[in-house]
PDB file of N, CA and C in Angstrom:
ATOM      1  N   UNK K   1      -3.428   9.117  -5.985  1.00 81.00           N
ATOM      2  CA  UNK K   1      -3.287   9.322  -4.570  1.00 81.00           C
ATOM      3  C   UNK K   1      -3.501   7.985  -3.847  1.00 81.00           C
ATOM      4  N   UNK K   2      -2.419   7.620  -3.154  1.00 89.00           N
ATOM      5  CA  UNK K   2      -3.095   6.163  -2.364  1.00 89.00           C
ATOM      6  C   UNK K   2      -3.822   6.549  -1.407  1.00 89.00           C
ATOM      7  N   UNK K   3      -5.120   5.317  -0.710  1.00 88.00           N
ATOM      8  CA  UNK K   3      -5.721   5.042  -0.004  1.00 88.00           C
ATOM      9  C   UNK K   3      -5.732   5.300   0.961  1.00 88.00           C
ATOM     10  N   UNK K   4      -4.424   5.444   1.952  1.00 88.00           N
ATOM     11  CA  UNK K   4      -4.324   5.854   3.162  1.00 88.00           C
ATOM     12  C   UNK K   4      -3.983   6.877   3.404  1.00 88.00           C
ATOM     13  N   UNK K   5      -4.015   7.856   2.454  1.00 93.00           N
ATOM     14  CA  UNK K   5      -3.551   9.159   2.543  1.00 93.00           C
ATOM     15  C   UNK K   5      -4.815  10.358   2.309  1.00 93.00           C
ATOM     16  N   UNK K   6      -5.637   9.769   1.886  1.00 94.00           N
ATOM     17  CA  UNK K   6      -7.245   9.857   1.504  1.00 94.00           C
ATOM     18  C   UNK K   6      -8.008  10.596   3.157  1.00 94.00           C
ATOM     19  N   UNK K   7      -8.052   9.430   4.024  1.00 94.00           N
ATOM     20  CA  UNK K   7      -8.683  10.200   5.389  1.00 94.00           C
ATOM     21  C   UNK K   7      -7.505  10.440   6.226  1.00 94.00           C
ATOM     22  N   UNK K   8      -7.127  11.645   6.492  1.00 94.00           N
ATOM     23  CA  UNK K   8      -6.261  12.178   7.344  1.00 94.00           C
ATOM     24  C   UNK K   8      -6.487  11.933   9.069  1.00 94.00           C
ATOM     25  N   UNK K   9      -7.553  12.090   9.706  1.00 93.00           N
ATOM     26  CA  UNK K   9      -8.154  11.016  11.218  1.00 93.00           C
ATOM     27  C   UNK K   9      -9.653  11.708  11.263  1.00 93.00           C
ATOM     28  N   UNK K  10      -9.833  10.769  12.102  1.00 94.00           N
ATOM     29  CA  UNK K  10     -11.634  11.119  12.418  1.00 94.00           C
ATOM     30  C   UNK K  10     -11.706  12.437  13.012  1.00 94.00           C
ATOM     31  N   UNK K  11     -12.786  12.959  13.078  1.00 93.00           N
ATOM     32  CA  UNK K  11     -13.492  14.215  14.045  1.00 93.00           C
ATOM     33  C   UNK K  11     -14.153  14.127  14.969  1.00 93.00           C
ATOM     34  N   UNK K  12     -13.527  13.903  16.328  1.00 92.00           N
ATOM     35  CA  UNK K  12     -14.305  13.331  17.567  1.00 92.00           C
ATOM     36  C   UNK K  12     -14.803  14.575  18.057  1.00 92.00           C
ATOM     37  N   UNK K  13     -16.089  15.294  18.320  1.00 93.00           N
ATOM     38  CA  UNK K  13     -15.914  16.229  18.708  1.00 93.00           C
ATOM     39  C   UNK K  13     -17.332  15.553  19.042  1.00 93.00           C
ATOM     40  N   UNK K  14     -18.616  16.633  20.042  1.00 94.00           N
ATOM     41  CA  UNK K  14     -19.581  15.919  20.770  1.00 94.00           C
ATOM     42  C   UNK K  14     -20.754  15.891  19.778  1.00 94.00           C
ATOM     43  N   UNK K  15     -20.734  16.640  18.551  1.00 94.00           N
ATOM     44  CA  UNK K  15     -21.762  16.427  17.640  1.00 94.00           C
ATOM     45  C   UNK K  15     -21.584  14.982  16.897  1.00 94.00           C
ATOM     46  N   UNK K  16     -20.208  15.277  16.484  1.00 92.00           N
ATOM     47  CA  UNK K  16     -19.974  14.309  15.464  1.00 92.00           C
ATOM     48  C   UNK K  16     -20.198  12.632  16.083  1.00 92.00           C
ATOM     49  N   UNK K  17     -20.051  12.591  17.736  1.00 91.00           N
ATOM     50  CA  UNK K  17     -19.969  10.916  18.063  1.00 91.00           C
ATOM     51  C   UNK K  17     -21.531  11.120  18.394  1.00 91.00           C
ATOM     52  N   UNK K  18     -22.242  12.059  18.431  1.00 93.00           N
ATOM     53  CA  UNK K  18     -23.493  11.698  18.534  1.00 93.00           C
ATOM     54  C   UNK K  18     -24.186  11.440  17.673  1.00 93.00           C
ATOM     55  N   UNK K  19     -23.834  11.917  16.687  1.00 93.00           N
ATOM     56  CA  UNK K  19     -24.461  11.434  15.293  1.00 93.00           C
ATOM     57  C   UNK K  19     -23.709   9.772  14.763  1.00 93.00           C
ATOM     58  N   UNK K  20     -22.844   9.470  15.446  1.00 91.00           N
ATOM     59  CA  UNK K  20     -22.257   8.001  15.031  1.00 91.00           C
ATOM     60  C   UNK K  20     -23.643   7.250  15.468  1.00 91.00           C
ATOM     61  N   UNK K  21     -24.822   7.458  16.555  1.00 91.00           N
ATOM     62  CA  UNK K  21     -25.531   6.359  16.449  1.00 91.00           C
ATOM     63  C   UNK K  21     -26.777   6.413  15.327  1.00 91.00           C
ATOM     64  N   UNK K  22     -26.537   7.386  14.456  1.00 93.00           N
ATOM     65  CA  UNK K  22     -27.736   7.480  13.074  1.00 93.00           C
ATOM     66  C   UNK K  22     -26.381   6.752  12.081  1.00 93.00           C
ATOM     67  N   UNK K  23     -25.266   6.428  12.574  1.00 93.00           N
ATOM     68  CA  UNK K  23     -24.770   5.736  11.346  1.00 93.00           C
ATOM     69  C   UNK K  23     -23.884   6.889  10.112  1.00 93.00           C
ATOM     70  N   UNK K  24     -23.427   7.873  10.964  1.00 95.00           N
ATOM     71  CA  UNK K  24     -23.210   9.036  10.357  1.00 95.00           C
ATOM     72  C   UNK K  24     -21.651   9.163  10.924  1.00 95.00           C
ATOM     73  N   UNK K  25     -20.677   8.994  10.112  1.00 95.00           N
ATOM     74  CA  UNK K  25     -18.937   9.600  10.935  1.00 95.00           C
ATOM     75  C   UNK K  25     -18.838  10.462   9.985  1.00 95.00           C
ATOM     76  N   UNK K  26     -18.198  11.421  10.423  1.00 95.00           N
ATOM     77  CA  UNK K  26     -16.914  12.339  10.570  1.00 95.00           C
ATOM     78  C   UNK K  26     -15.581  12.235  10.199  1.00 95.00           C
ATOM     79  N   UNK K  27     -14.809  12.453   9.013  1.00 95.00           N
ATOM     80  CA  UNK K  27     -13.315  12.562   8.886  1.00 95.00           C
ATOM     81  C   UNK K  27     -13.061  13.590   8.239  1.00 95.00           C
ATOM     82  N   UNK K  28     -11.541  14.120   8.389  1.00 95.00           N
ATOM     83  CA  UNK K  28     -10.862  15.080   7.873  1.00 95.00           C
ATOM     84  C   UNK K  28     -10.074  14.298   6.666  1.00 95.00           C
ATOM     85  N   UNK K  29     -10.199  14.893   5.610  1.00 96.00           N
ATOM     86  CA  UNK K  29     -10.051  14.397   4.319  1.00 96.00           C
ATOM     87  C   UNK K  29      -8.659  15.141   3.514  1.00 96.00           C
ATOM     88  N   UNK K  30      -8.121  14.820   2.506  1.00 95.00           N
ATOM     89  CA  UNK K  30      -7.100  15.333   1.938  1.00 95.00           C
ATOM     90  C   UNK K  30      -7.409  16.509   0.943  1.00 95.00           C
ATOM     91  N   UNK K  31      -7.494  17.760   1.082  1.00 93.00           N
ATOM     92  CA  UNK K  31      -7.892  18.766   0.622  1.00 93.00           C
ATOM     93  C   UNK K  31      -8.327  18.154  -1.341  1.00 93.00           C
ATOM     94  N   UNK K  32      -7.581  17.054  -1.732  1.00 94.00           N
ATOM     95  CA  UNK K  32      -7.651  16.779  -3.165  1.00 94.00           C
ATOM     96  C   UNK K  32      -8.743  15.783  -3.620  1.00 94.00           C
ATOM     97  N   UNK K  33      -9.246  15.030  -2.057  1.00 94.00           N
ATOM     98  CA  UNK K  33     -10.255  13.901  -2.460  1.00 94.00           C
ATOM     99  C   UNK K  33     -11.204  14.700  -2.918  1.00 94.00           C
ATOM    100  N   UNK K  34     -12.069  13.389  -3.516  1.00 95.00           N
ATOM    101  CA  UNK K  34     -13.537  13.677  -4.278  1.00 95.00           C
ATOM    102  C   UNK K  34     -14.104  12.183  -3.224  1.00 95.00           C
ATOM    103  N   UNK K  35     -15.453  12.718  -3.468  1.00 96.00           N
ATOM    104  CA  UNK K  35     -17.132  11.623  -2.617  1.00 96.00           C
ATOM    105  C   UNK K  35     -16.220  10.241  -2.934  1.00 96.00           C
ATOM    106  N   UNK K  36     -15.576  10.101  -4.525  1.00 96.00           N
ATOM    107  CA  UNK K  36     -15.410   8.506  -4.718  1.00 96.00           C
ATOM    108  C   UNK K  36     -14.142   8.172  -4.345  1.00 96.00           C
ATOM    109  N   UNK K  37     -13.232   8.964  -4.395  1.00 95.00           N
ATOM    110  CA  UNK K  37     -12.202   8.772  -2.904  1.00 95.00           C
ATOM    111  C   UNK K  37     -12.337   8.383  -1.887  1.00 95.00           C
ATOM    112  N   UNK K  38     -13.146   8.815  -0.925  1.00 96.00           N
ATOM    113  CA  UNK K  38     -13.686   9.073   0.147  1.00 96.00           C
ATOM    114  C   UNK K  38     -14.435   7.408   0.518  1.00 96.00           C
ATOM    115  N   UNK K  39     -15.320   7.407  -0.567  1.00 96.00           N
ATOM    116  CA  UNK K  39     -15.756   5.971  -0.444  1.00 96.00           C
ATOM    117  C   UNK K  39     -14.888   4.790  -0.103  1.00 96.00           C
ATOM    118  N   UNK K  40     -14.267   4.930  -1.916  1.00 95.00           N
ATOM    119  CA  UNK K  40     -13.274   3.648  -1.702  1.00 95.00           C
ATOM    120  C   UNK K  40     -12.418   3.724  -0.972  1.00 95.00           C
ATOM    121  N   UNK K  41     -12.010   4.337   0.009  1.00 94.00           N
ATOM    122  CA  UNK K  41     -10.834   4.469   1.205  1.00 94.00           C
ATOM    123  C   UNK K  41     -11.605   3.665   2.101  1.00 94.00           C
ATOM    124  N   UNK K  42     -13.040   4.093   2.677  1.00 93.00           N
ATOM    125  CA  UNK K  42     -13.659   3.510   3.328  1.00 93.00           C
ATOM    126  C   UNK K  42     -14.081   2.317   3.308  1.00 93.00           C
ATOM    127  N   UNK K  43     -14.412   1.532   2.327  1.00 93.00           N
ATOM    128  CA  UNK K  43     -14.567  -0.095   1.642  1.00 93.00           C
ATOM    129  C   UNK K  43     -13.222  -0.408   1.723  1.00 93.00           C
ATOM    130  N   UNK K  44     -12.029   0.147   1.577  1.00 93.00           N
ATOM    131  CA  UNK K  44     -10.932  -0.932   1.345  1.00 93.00           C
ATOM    132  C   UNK K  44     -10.327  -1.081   3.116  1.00 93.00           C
ATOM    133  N   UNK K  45     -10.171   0.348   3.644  1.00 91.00           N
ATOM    134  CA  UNK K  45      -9.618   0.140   4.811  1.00 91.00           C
ATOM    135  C   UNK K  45     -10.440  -0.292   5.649  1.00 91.00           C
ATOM    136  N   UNK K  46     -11.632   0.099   6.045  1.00 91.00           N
ATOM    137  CA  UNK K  46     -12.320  -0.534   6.890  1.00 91.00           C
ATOM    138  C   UNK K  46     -13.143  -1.717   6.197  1.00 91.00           C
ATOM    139  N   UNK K  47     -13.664  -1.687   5.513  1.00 91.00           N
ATOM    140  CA  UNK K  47     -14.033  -2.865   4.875  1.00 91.00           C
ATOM    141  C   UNK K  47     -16.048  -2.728   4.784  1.00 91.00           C
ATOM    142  N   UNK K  48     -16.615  -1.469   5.192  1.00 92.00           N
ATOM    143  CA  UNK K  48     -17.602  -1.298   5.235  1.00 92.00           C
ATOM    144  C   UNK K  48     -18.294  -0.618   3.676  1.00 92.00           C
ATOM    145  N   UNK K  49     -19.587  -0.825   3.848  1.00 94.00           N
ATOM    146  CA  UNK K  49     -20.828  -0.201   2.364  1.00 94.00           C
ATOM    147  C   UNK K  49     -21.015   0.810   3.104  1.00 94.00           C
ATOM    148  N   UNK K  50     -20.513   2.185   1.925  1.00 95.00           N
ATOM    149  CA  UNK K  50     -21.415   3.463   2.258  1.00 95.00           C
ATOM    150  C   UNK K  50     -21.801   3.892   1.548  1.00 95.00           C
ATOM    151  N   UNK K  51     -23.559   4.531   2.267  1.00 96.00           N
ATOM    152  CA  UNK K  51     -24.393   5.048   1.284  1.00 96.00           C
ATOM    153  C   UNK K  51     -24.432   6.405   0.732  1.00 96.00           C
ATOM    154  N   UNK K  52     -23.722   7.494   1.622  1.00 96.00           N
ATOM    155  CA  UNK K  52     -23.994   8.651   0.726  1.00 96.00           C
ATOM    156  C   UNK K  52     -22.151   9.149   1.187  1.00 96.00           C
ATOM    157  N   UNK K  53     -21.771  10.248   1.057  1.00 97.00           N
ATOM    158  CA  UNK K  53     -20.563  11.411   1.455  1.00 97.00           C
ATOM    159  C   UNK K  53     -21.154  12.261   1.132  1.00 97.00           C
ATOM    160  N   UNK K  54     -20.650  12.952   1.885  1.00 97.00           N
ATOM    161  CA  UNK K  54     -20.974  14.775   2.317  1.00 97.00           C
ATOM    162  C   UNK K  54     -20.125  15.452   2.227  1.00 97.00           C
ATOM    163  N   UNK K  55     -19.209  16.502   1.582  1.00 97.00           N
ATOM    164  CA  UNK K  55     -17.902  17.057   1.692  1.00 97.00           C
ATOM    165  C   UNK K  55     -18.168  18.792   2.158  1.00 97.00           C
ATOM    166  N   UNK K  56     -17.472  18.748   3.188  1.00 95.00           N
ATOM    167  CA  UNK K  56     -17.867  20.004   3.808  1.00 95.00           C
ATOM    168  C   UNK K  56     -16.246  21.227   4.036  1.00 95.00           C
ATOM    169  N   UNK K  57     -16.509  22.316   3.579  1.00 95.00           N
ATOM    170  CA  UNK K  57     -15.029  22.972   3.222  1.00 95.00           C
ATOM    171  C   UNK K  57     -15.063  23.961   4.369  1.00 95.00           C
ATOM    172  N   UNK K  58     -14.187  23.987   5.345  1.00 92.00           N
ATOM    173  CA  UNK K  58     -14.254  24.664   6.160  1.00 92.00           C
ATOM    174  C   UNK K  58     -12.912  26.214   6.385  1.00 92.00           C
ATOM    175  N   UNK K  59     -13.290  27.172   6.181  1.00 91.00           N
ATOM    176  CA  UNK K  59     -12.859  28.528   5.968  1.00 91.00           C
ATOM    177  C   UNK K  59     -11.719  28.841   6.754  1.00 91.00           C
ATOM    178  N   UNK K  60     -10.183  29.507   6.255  1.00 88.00           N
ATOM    179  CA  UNK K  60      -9.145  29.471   7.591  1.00 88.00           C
ATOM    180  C   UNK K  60      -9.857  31.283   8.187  1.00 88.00           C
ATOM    181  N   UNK K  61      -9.501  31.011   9.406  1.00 89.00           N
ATOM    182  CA  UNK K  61      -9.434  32.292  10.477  1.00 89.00           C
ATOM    183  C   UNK K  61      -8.684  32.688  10.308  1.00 89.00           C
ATOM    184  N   UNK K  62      -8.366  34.367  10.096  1.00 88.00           N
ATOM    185  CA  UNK K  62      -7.080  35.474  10.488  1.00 88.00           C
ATOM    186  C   UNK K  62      -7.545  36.118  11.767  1.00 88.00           C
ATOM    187  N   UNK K  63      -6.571  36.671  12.199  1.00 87.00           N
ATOM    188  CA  UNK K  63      -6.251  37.509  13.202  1.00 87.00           C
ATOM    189  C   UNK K  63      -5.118  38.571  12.983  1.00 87.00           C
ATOM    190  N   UNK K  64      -5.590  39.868  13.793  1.00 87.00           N
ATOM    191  CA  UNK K  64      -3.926  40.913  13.402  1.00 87.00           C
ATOM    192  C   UNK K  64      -2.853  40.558  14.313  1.00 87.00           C
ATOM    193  N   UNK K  65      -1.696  40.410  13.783  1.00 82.00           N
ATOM    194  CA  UNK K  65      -0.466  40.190  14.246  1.00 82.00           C
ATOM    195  C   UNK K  65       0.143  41.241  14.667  1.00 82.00           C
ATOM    196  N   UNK K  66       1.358  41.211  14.893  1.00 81.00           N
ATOM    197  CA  UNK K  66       2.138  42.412  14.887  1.00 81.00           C
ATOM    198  C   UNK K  66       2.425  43.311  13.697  1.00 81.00           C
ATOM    199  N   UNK K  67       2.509  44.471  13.737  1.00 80.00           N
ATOM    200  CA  UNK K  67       2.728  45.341  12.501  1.00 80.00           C
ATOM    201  C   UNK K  67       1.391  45.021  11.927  1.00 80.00           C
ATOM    202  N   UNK K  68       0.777  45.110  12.406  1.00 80.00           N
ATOM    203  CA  UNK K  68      -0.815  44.729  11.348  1.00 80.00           C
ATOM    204  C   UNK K  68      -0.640  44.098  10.126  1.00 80.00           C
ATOM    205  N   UNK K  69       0.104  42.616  10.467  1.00 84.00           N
ATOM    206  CA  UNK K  69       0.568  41.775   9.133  1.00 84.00           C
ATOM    207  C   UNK K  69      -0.597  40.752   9.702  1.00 84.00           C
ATOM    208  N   UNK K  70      -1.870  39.982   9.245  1.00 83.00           N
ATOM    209  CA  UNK K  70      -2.168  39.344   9.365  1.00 83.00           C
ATOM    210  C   UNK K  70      -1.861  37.815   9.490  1.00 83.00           C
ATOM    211  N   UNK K  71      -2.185  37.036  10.638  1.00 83.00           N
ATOM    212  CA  UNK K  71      -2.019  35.763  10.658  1.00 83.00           C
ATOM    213  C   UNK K  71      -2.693  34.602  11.197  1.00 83.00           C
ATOM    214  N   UNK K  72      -2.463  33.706  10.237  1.00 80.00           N
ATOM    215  CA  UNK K  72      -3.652  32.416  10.452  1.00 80.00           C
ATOM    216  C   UNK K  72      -3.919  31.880  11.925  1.00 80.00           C
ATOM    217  N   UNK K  73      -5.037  31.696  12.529  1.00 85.00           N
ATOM    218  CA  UNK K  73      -5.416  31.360  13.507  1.00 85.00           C
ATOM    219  C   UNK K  73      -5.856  30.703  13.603  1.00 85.00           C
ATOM    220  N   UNK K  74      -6.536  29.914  12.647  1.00 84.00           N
ATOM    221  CA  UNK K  74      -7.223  28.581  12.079  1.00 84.00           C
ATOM    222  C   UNK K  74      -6.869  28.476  10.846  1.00 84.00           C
ATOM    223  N   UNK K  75      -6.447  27.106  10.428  1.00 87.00           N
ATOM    224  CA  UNK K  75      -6.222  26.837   9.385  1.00 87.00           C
ATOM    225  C   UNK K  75      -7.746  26.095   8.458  1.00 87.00           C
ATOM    226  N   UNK K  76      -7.630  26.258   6.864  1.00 90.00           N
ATOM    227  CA  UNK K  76      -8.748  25.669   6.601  1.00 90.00           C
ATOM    228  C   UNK K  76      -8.973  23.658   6.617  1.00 90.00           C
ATOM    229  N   UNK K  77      -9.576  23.428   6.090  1.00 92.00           N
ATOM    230  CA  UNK K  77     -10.292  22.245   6.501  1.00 92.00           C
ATOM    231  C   UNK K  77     -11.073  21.533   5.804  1.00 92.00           C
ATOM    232  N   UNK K  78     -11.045  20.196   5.444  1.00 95.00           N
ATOM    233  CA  UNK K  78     -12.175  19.630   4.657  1.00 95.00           C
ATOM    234  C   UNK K  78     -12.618  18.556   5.340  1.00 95.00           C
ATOM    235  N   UNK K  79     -13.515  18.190   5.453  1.00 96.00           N
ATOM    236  CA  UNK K  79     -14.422  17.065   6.511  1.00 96.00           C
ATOM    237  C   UNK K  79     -15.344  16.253   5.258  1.00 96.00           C
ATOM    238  N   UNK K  80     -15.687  15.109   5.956  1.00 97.00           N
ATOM    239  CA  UNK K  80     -16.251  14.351   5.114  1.00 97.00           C
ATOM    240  C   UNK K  80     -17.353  13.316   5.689  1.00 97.00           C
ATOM    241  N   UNK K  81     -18.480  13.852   5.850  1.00 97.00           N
ATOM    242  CA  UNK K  81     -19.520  13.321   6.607  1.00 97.00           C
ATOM    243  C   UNK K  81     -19.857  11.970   6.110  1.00 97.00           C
ATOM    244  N   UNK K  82     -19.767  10.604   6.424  1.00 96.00           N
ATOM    245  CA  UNK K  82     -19.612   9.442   5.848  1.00 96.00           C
ATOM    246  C   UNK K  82     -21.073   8.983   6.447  1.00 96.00           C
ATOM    247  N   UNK K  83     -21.946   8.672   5.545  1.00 96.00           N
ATOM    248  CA  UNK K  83     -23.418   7.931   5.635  1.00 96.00           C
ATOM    249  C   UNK K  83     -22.844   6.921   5.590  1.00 96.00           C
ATOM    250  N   UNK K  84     -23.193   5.441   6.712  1.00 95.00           N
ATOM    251  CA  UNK K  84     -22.959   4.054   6.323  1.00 95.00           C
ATOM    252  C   UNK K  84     -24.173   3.672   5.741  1.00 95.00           C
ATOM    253  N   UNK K  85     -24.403   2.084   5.560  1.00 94.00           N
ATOM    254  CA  UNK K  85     -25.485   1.540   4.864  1.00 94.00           C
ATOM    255  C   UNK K  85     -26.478   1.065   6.292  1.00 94.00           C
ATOM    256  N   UNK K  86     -27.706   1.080   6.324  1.00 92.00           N
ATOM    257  CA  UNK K  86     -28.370   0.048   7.548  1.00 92.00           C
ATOM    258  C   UNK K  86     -27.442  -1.211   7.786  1.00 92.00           C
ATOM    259  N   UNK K  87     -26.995  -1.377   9.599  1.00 90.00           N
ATOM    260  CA  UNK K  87     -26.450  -2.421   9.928  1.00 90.00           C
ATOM    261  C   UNK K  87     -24.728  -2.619  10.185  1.00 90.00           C
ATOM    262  N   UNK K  88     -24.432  -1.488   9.312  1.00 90.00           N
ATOM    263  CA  UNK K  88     -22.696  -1.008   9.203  1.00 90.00           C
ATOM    264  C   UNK K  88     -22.321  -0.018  10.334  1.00 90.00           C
ATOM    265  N   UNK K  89     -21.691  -0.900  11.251  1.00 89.00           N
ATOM    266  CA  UNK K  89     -20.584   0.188  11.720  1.00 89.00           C
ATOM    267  C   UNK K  89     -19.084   0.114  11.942  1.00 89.00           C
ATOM    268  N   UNK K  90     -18.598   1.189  12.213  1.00 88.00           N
ATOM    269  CA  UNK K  90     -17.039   1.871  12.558  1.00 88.00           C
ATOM    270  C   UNK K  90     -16.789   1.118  13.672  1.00 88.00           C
ATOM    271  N   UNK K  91     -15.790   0.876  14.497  1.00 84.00           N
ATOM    272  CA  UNK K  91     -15.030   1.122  15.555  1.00 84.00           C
ATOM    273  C   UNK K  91     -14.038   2.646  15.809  1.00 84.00           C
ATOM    274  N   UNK K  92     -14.493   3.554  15.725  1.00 78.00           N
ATOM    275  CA  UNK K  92     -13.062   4.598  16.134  1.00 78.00           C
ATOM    276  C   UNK K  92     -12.536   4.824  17.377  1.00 78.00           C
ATOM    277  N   UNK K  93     -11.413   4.796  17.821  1.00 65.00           N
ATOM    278  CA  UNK K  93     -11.271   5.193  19.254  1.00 65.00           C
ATOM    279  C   UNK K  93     -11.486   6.525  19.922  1.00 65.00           C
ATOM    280  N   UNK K  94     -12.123   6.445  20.845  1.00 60.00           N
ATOM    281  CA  UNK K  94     -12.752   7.372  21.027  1.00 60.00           C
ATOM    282  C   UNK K  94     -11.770   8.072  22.618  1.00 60.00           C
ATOM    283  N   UNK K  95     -11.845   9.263  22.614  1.00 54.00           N
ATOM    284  CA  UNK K  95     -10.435   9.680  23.469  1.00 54.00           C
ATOM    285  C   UNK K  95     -11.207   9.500  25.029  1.00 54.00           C
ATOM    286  N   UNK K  96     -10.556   8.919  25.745  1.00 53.00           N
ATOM    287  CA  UNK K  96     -10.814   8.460  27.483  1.00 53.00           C
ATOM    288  C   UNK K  96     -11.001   7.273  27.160  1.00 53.00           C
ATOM    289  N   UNK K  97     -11.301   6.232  26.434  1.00 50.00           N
ATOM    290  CA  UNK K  97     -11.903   5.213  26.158  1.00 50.00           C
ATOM    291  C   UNK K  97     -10.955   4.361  26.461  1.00 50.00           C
ATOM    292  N   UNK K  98      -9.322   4.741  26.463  1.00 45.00           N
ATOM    293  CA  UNK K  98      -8.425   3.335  26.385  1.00 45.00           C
ATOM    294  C   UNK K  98      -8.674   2.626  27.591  1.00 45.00           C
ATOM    295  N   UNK K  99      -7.822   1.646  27.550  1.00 39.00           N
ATOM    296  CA  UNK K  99      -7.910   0.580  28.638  1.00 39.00           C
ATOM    297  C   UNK K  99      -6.252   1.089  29.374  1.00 39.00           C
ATOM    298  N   UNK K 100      -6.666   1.315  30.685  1.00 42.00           N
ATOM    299  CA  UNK K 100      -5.466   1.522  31.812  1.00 42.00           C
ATOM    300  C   UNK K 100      -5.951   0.741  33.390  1.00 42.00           C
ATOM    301  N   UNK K 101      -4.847   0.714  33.726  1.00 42.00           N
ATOM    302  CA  UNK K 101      -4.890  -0.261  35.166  1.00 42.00           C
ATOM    303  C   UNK K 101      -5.574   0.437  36.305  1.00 42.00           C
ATOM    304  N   UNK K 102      -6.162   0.273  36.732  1.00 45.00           N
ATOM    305  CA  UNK K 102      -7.328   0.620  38.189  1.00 45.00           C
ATOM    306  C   UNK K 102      -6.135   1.016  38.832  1.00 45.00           C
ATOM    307  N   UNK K 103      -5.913   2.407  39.642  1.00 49.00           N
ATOM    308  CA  UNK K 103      -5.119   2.570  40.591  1.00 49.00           C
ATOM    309  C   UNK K 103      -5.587   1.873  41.881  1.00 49.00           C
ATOM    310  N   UNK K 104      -4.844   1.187  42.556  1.00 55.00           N
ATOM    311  CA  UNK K 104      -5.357   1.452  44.017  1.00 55.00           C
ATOM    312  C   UNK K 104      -5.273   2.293  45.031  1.00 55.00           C
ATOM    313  N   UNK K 105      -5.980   3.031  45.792  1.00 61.00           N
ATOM    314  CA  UNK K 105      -5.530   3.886  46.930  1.00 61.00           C
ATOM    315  C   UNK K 105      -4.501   3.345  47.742  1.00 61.00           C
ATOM    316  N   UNK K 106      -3.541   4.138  48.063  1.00 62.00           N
ATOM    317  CA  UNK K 106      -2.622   3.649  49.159  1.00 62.00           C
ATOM    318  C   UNK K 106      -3.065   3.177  50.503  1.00 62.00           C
ATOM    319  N   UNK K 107      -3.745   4.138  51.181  1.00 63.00           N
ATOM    320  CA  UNK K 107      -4.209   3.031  52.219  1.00 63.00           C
ATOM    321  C   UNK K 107      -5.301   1.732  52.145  1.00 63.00           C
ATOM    322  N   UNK K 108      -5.932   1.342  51.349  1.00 56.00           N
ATOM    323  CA  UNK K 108      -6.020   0.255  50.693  1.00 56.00           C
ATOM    324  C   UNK K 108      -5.351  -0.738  50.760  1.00 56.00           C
ATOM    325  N   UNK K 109      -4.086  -0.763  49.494  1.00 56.00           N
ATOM    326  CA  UNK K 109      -2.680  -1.304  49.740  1.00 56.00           C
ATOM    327  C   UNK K 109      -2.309  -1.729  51.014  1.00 56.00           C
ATOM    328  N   UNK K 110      -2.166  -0.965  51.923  1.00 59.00           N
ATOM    329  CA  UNK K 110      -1.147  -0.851  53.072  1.00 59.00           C
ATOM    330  C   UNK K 110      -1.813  -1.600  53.786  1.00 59.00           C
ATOM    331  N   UNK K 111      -3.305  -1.632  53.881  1.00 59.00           N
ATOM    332  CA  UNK K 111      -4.545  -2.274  54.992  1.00 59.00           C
ATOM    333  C   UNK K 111      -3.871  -3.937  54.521  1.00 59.00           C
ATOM    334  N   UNK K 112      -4.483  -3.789  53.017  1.00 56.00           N
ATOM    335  CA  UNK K 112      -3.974  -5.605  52.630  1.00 56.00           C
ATOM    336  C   UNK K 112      -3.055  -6.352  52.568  1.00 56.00           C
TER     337      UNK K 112
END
């Protein structure tokens, strides 16, 4: 399996970036990785030492459909809680975070 196919994207959600300041991320993983997958994806692409992985399997949701044929409502899931080493961190982008141009108010504008 190559490397970049290993972490599928991070898990920004409000637990997971709060735990980024114990040095702890979050990714969604390729249902086939193993811990030493997981690692070496992390050393080669980002270029960081990590100390532990966590692999966490998360269950799909049904719901009744029409004709009482059941259907997926959540799909399942594998996450991969990434321990760095003391001193190591990520950059991930984090959503609101980009950089965009200051609007100005129109009457503002119009005054200057």
């Amino acid at each position: 399996m190559n490397l970049s196919q290993i972490l599928v994207r991070p898990v920004l959600t409000e637990k997971s970036v709060h735990q980024e300041s114990t040095g702890k991320y979050t990714f969604v993983v390729h249902e086939d990785a193993t811990k030493i997958d997981v690692k070496n994806a992390l050393r080669t692409l980002y270029g960081v030492q990590v100390k532990s992985v966590n692999i966490l399997h998360g269950l799909p949701k049904f719901r009744m459909g029409r004709s009482r044929m059941l259907m997926e409502k959540k799909e399942k899931t594998r996450r991969a809680i990434v321990t760095l080493k003391a001193g190591e961190k990520l950059e991930i982008a984090k959503p609101g975070k980009t950089a965009t141009a200051k609007k100005t108010p129109k009457k503002a504008a119009a005054a200057a």
